Amino acid sequence: MTPYLSVVIPVYNEEANLEALFARLTKALDALGKSYEILFTNDGSRDRSGTMLRDFHRRRPREVRVIDFNGNFGQHMAIMAAFERVRGEVVVTLDADLQNPPEEIGKLVVAIETGHDVVGGYRRNRQDTFFRRYASRLINALRARITHIRMRDQGCMLRAYRRRIVDLIASSGENTTFIPALAYSYAANPTEVEVEHAARAAGESKYSLYKLIRLNFDLMTGFSVVPLQLFTLFGMVLSVLSGLFVAYLFIRRLVIGPEAEGVFTLFAILYFLVAVGILGLGIIGEYIGRIYQEVRRRPRFVIREVVEKLDG
Ligand code: UDP
Ligand code: MG
């Protein structure tokens, strides 16, 4: 019998949270009174997470499926691997660190059942560091301007999808992607609901500043070419201004005579323009790097083993 609900959880070095997560999650799901499966992807954890997930499978062989990655391919690829395998009609994602309370899943499922194909959660009283909250607000605003994706809280991974949407996401075949954004680009009738948010129960965030920046570049370049277009526009404006400046200096040279002062001003302007040039190269590089990754057509993740027990 195929389950009605599939819950997808990426796990990277979460040994300190898994036991509590599993207890709360199974309790919440049992209370819903619907058949379910839980797909954990072990994203190359180096702690005891892998062994613990296998143990969950032993305890609830019908409900728990474990995808064991060969290495660390990132949260979104971990979710992608599970999306390729889900059997449920409704699919819910959440984090393993208990920042997303499993008790909220029911709320998302209800929203799906009232006819929405994508239900995004937005976090009430977000419990993260000051830096993360403000950086995230900034990036959210930027994303809203340069992409067509309308969502309140892109960083919240407590979300629900109709299976049709999940199949579309899984078949997208992208190496670098941002799953909630992909979902919005396929959704016909999305909605958002407010969900609770807790501080990370144990352990530390698995996102370093560098990984966060990479992830946000995936979002921006993966869903918009506005950065490239802005750069072209900026280049055009700058060309016109420089042209006028040259004309002015030329006339001045004829009328007033040669000039020797203003060397440092000149350098300041020059340095600024060089910096802008390097920035532009970087932006182009971001796109080219991703194109390169896609054309190599290497597998986007490598699965070592899938631990599951399916009927039939
Ligand atoms: N995660 C993952 N692979 C990674 C980084 C994170 O599977 O490379 C998982 C992690 O175990 C957690 C979820 O993704 O379940 C969100 O990560 P985290 O809580 O560290 O992110 P934050 O809440 O700080 O944004
Ligand atoms: Mg977290």
Short mmCIF file of C-alpha atoms and ligand atoms in Angstrom, two decimals:
data_model
loop_
_atom_site.label_atom_id
_atom_site.label_comp_id
_atom_site.label_asym_id
_atom_site.label_seq_id
_atom_site.Cartn_x
_atom_site.Cartn_y
_atom_site.Cartn_z
CA MET A 1 0.00 0.00 0.00
CA THR A 2 1.42 3.40 -0.88
CA PRO A 3 1.43 5.99 1.88
CA TYR A 4 -0.61 9.17 1.66
CA LEU A 5 2.04 11.44 3.13
CA SER A 6 5.80 11.51 2.50
CA VAL A 7 7.97 13.48 4.90
CA VAL A 8 11.44 14.38 3.63
CA ILE A 9 14.29 15.30 5.97
CA PRO A 10 17.90 16.10 5.02
CA VAL A 11 20.40 15.17 7.71
CA TYR A 12 23.97 16.35 8.06
CA ASN A 13 25.72 15.67 11.37
CA GLU A 14 22.56 15.87 13.45
CA GLU A 15 23.19 13.04 15.94
CA ALA A 16 22.23 15.25 18.88
CA ASN A 17 18.79 16.01 17.42
CA LEU A 18 17.69 12.81 15.71
CA GLU A 19 16.30 10.92 18.70
CA ALA A 20 14.08 13.82 19.80
CA LEU A 21 13.10 14.55 16.21
CA PHE A 22 12.08 10.97 15.57
CA ALA A 23 10.00 10.80 18.74
CA ARG A 24 8.15 14.05 18.08
CA LEU A 25 7.76 13.41 14.37
CA THR A 26 6.28 9.91 14.66
CA LYS A 27 3.98 11.11 17.43
CA ALA A 28 2.73 14.03 15.34
CA LEU A 29 2.31 11.89 12.24
CA ASP A 30 0.54 9.07 14.06
CA ALA A 31 -1.87 11.66 15.43
CA LEU A 32 -2.78 12.78 11.91
CA GLY A 33 -4.31 9.38 11.28
CA LYS A 34 -2.98 9.16 7.71
CA SER A 35 -0.59 6.64 6.29
CA TYR A 36 2.88 8.06 5.94
CA GLU A 37 6.53 7.41 5.15
CA ILE A 38 9.58 9.32 6.32
CA LEU A 39 12.54 9.67 3.96
CA PHE A 40 15.77 10.66 5.62
CA THR A 41 18.72 11.55 3.44
CA ASN A 42 22.01 11.17 5.22
CA ASP A 43 24.05 13.85 3.46
CA GLY A 44 27.49 12.41 4.19
CA SER A 45 27.36 12.88 7.96
CA ARG A 46 30.58 12.12 9.77
CA ASP A 47 28.94 11.58 13.15
CA ARG A 48 26.57 8.82 14.28
CA SER A 49 23.61 10.14 12.25
CA GLY A 50 23.87 7.34 9.66
CA THR A 51 23.76 4.56 12.22
CA MET A 52 20.91 6.23 14.08
CA LEU A 53 18.83 6.54 10.91
CA ARG A 54 19.33 2.84 10.19
CA ASP A 55 18.16 2.14 13.68
CA PHE A 56 14.98 4.16 13.03
CA HIS A 57 14.43 2.01 9.99
CA ARG A 58 14.78 -1.12 12.09
CA ARG A 59 12.26 0.25 14.57
CA ARG A 60 9.70 1.33 11.96
CA PRO A 61 10.62 -0.58 8.78
CA ARG A 62 7.36 0.26 7.01
CA GLU A 63 7.54 3.98 7.59
CA VAL A 64 11.23 4.85 7.55
CA ARG A 65 13.38 4.92 4.43
CA VAL A 66 16.98 6.05 4.49
CA ILE A 67 18.99 7.34 1.53
CA ASP A 68 22.66 7.24 2.33
CA PHE A 69 24.79 9.65 0.30
CA ASN A 70 28.41 8.99 -0.56
CA GLY A 71 29.46 12.44 0.57
CA ASN A 72 28.10 15.87 1.34
CA PHE A 73 26.07 17.14 -1.60
CA GLY A 74 24.09 19.81 0.24
CA GLN A 75 20.64 20.18 1.70
CA HIS A 76 18.87 20.77 -1.61
CA MET A 77 20.38 17.72 -3.31
CA ALA A 78 19.51 15.66 -0.23
CA ILE A 79 15.89 16.72 -0.64
CA MET A 80 16.09 16.13 -4.40
CA ALA A 81 17.20 12.51 -3.91
CA ALA A 82 14.21 11.92 -1.65
CA PHE A 83 11.89 13.68 -4.12
CA GLU A 84 12.95 11.15 -6.75
CA ARG A 85 11.70 8.35 -4.51
CA VAL A 86 8.65 9.63 -2.64
CA ARG A 87 5.46 7.61 -2.97
CA GLY A 88 2.99 9.82 -1.10
CA GLU A 89 0.37 12.07 -2.67
CA VAL A 90 1.38 14.91 -0.35
CA VAL A 91 5.04 15.65 0.35
CA VAL A 92 6.33 17.67 3.30
CA THR A 93 9.91 18.83 3.87
CA LEU A 94 11.42 19.91 7.16
CA ASP A 95 14.78 20.34 8.86
CA ALA A 96 16.30 17.79 11.19
CA ASP A 97 17.33 20.24 13.90
CA LEU A 98 13.80 20.75 15.29
CA GLN A 99 13.71 24.37 14.17
CA ASN A 100 10.58 23.34 12.28
CA PRO A 101 8.16 21.80 14.80
CA PRO A 102 6.82 18.49 13.41
CA GLU A 103 3.50 19.33 15.08
CA GLU A 104 2.94 21.94 12.35
CA ILE A 105 2.83 19.37 9.55
CA GLY A 106 -0.90 18.87 9.96
CA LYS A 107 -1.52 22.55 9.22
CA LEU A 108 0.36 22.29 5.93
CA VAL A 109 -1.47 19.13 4.92
CA VAL A 110 -4.81 20.83 5.53
CA ALA A 111 -3.78 23.71 3.25
CA ILE A 112 -2.85 21.20 0.53
CA GLU A 113 -6.19 19.49 0.94
CA THR A 114 -8.09 22.72 0.45
CA GLY A 115 -6.69 22.78 -3.09
CA HIS A 116 -3.25 24.37 -3.00
CA ASP A 117 -0.42 22.61 -4.80
CA VAL A 118 2.41 24.35 -2.93
CA VAL A 119 2.24 25.47 0.68
CA GLY A 120 5.14 27.51 1.98
CA GLY A 121 5.68 28.10 5.63
CA TYR A 122 6.80 31.46 6.93
CA ARG A 123 8.37 31.60 10.32
CA ARG A 124 6.73 33.32 13.22
CA ASN A 125 9.30 34.73 15.65
CA ARG A 126 12.21 33.40 13.76
CA GLN A 127 14.74 32.04 16.23
CA ASP A 128 18.04 32.69 14.55
CA THR A 129 20.95 35.01 15.07
CA PHE A 130 20.53 38.72 14.46
CA PHE A 131 22.88 38.49 11.50
CA ARG A 132 20.96 35.62 9.89
CA ARG A 133 17.59 37.36 10.33
CA TYR A 134 18.68 40.63 8.79
CA ALA A 135 20.81 39.15 6.03
CA SER A 136 17.89 36.92 5.16
CA ARG A 137 15.46 39.84 5.07
CA LEU A 138 17.77 41.65 2.69
CA ILE A 139 18.18 38.65 0.41
CA ASN A 140 14.43 38.02 0.44
CA ALA A 141 13.83 41.59 -0.71
CA LEU A 142 16.50 41.32 -3.38
CA ARG A 143 15.11 38.02 -4.64
CA ALA A 144 11.59 39.46 -4.78
CA ARG A 145 12.90 42.25 -7.03
CA ILE A 146 15.00 40.24 -9.44
CA THR A 147 13.00 37.02 -9.79
CA HIS A 148 9.34 36.33 -10.41
CA ILE A 149 9.12 34.19 -7.33
CA ARG A 150 6.77 35.50 -4.69
CA MET A 151 7.40 34.01 -1.31
CA ARG A 152 7.53 35.52 2.09
CA ASP A 153 10.25 33.45 3.65
CA GLN A 154 12.54 31.65 1.26
CA GLY A 155 14.68 30.20 4.02
CA CYS A 156 11.87 28.31 5.72
CA MET A 157 12.06 24.67 4.69
CA LEU A 158 8.86 23.58 6.39
CA ARG A 159 6.80 23.24 3.22
CA ALA A 160 4.27 20.96 1.60
CA TYR A 161 3.79 20.02 -2.03
CA ARG A 162 1.40 18.05 -4.16
CA ARG A 163 3.10 15.05 -5.65
CA ARG A 164 2.70 16.45 -9.18
CA ILE A 165 4.91 19.41 -8.23
CA VAL A 166 7.48 17.18 -6.56
CA ASP A 167 7.73 15.02 -9.68
CA LEU A 168 8.31 18.15 -11.76
CA ILE A 169 11.03 19.31 -9.37
CA ALA A 170 12.71 15.91 -9.37
CA SER A 171 12.70 15.75 -13.15
CA SER A 172 14.26 19.20 -13.50
CA GLY A 173 17.72 17.68 -13.45
CA GLU A 174 19.51 20.78 -12.19
CA ASN A 175 22.80 20.44 -10.35
CA THR A 176 22.53 23.62 -8.36
CA THR A 177 19.10 24.67 -7.36
CA PHE A 178 16.86 26.05 -4.70
CA ILE A 179 13.90 23.78 -4.18
CA PRO A 180 11.27 26.20 -2.77
CA ALA A 181 11.91 28.58 -5.68
CA LEU A 182 11.64 25.75 -8.18
CA ALA A 183 8.35 24.74 -6.60
CA TYR A 184 6.98 28.26 -6.97
CA SER A 185 7.91 28.35 -10.61
CA TYR A 186 5.78 25.22 -11.18
CA ALA A 187 2.92 26.01 -8.82
CA ALA A 188 -0.54 26.84 -10.11
CA ASN A 189 -2.13 27.69 -6.80
CA PRO A 190 0.45 28.31 -4.08
CA THR A 191 -0.26 29.66 -0.64
CA GLU A 192 1.62 30.42 2.54
CA VAL A 193 0.87 29.65 6.15
CA GLU A 194 2.47 30.85 9.32
CA VAL A 195 4.47 28.25 11.20
CA GLU A 196 6.24 28.20 14.51
CA HIS A 197 9.99 28.32 14.63
CA ALA A 198 12.31 27.19 17.38
CA ALA A 199 15.96 27.70 18.08
CA ARG A 200 18.16 24.85 16.87
CA ALA A 201 17.68 22.12 19.48
CA ALA A 202 21.32 21.03 19.54
CA GLY A 203 24.47 21.31 17.48
CA GLU A 204 25.40 24.18 15.21
CA SER A 205 24.11 25.51 11.91
CA LYS A 206 25.51 23.50 9.03
CA TYR A 207 25.75 26.62 6.92
CA SER A 208 28.99 28.54 7.09
CA LEU A 209 28.93 32.10 5.77
CA TYR A 210 30.55 30.81 2.59
CA LYS A 211 27.92 28.07 2.07
CA LEU A 212 25.15 30.61 2.69
CA ILE A 213 26.56 32.93 0.05
CA ARG A 214 26.90 30.05 -2.43
CA LEU A 215 23.31 29.01 -1.75
CA ASN A 216 22.01 32.50 -2.35
CA PHE A 217 23.93 32.73 -5.59
CA ASP A 218 22.24 29.50 -6.64
CA LEU A 219 18.93 31.18 -5.96
CA MET A 220 19.74 34.42 -7.78
CA THR A 221 21.50 33.00 -10.84
CA GLY A 222 19.25 29.96 -11.01
CA PHE A 223 16.07 31.96 -11.27
CA SER A 224 17.04 35.25 -12.84
CA VAL A 225 19.34 36.84 -15.40
CA VAL A 226 18.65 40.29 -13.95
CA PRO A 227 22.19 40.55 -12.48
CA LEU A 228 23.60 40.23 -16.00
CA GLN A 229 21.08 42.68 -17.44
CA LEU A 230 21.69 45.20 -14.69
CA PHE A 231 25.34 45.02 -15.46
CA THR A 232 24.74 45.73 -19.12
CA LEU A 233 22.55 48.70 -18.21
CA PHE A 234 25.14 49.99 -15.79
CA GLY A 235 27.80 49.63 -18.48
CA MET A 236 25.67 51.65 -20.88
CA VAL A 237 25.07 54.46 -18.42
CA LEU A 238 28.74 54.52 -17.54
CA SER A 239 29.76 54.66 -21.20
CA VAL A 240 27.53 57.66 -21.80
CA LEU A 241 28.85 59.45 -18.70
CA SER A 242 32.46 58.73 -19.63
CA GLY A 243 31.81 59.93 -23.17
CA LEU A 244 30.44 63.22 -21.85
CA PHE A 245 33.38 63.53 -19.49
CA VAL A 246 35.88 63.01 -22.32
CA ALA A 247 34.09 65.63 -24.43
CA TYR A 248 34.17 68.05 -21.53
CA LEU A 249 37.90 67.50 -20.94
CA PHE A 250 38.57 67.89 -24.64
CA ILE A 251 36.82 71.23 -24.84
CA ARG A 252 38.40 72.35 -21.61
CA ARG A 253 41.80 71.44 -23.03
CA LEU A 254 41.15 73.62 -26.05
CA VAL A 255 39.69 76.55 -24.13
CA ILE A 256 41.66 76.61 -20.88
CA GLY A 257 44.73 74.59 -21.78
CA PRO A 258 46.52 71.44 -20.49
CA GLU A 259 46.03 70.22 -16.94
CA ALA A 260 48.25 68.29 -14.61
CA GLU A 261 46.31 68.28 -11.38
CA GLY A 262 43.71 65.77 -10.25
CA VAL A 263 45.93 62.70 -10.54
CA PHE A 264 44.49 61.10 -7.44
CA THR A 265 40.95 61.88 -8.47
CA LEU A 266 41.71 60.13 -11.70
CA PHE A 267 43.08 57.11 -9.85
CA ALA A 268 40.08 56.98 -7.56
CA ILE A 269 37.75 56.92 -10.54
CA LEU A 270 39.95 54.34 -12.25
CA TYR A 271 40.05 52.03 -9.23
CA PHE A 272 36.32 52.25 -8.92
CA LEU A 273 35.86 51.30 -12.55
CA VAL A 274 38.34 48.43 -12.28
CA ALA A 275 36.42 47.14 -9.25
CA VAL A 276 33.16 47.37 -11.17
CA GLY A 277 34.80 45.48 -14.02
CA ILE A 278 35.95 42.70 -11.71
CA LEU A 279 32.48 42.51 -10.17
CA GLY A 280 31.03 42.11 -13.65
CA LEU A 281 33.49 39.34 -14.45
CA GLY A 282 32.50 37.66 -11.20
CA ILE A 283 28.81 37.81 -12.05
CA ILE A 284 29.48 36.35 -15.48
CA GLY A 285 31.67 33.74 -13.79
CA GLU A 286 28.82 32.69 -11.52
CA TYR A 287 26.68 31.92 -14.53
CA ILE A 288 29.46 30.27 -16.50
CA GLY A 289 30.44 28.11 -13.52
CA ARG A 290 26.90 26.82 -13.30
CA ILE A 291 26.66 26.26 -17.03
CA TYR A 292 29.91 24.30 -16.82
CA GLN A 293 28.58 22.21 -13.96
CA GLU A 294 25.46 21.40 -15.93
CA VAL A 295 27.18 20.51 -19.20
CA ARG A 296 29.56 18.05 -17.58
CA ARG A 297 26.46 16.04 -16.80
CA ARG A 298 28.00 14.36 -13.79
CA PRO A 299 25.53 12.82 -11.37
CA ARG A 300 24.29 15.56 -9.07
CA PHE A 301 24.64 13.28 -6.06
CA VAL A 302 25.92 9.78 -5.41
CA ILE A 303 23.90 7.36 -3.34
CA ARG A 304 25.80 4.69 -1.47
CA GLU A 305 22.82 2.75 -0.26
CA VAL A 306 19.08 3.00 0.16
CA VAL A 307 17.73 1.31 3.27
CA GLU A 308 14.04 0.63 2.85
CA LYS A 309 11.42 -2.05 2.88
CA LEU A 310 8.77 -1.59 0.24
CA ASP A 311 5.81 -3.89 -0.20
CA GLY A 312 5.42 -6.04 -3.24
N1 UDP B 1 21.80 19.97 5.84
C1 UDP B 1 22.18 18.99 4.92
N2 UDP B 1 23.33 19.16 4.21
C2 UDP B 1 24.12 20.27 4.37
C3 UDP B 1 23.70 21.27 5.28
C4 UDP B 1 22.54 21.10 5.99
O1 UDP B 1 21.49 17.99 4.76
O2 UDP B 1 25.15 20.35 3.69
C5 UDP B 1 20.55 19.79 6.61
C6 UDP B 1 20.71 19.92 8.11
O3 UDP B 1 21.05 18.69 8.72
C7 UDP B 1 19.33 20.38 8.52
C8 UDP B 1 18.90 21.23 7.36
O4 UDP B 1 19.68 20.82 6.24
O5 UDP B 1 18.43 19.31 8.65
C9 UDP B 1 19.07 22.71 7.61
O6 UDP B 1 20.38 22.98 8.03
P1 UDP B 1 20.72 23.99 9.21
O7 UDP B 1 19.74 23.82 10.31
O8 UDP B 1 22.16 23.83 9.58
O9 UDP B 1 20.53 25.38 8.48
P2 UDP B 1 20.01 26.74 9.16
O10 UDP B 1 18.79 26.40 9.99
O11 UDP B 1 21.13 27.25 9.97
O12 UDP B 1 19.68 27.59 7.98
MG MG B 2 18.46 24.95 11.27
#
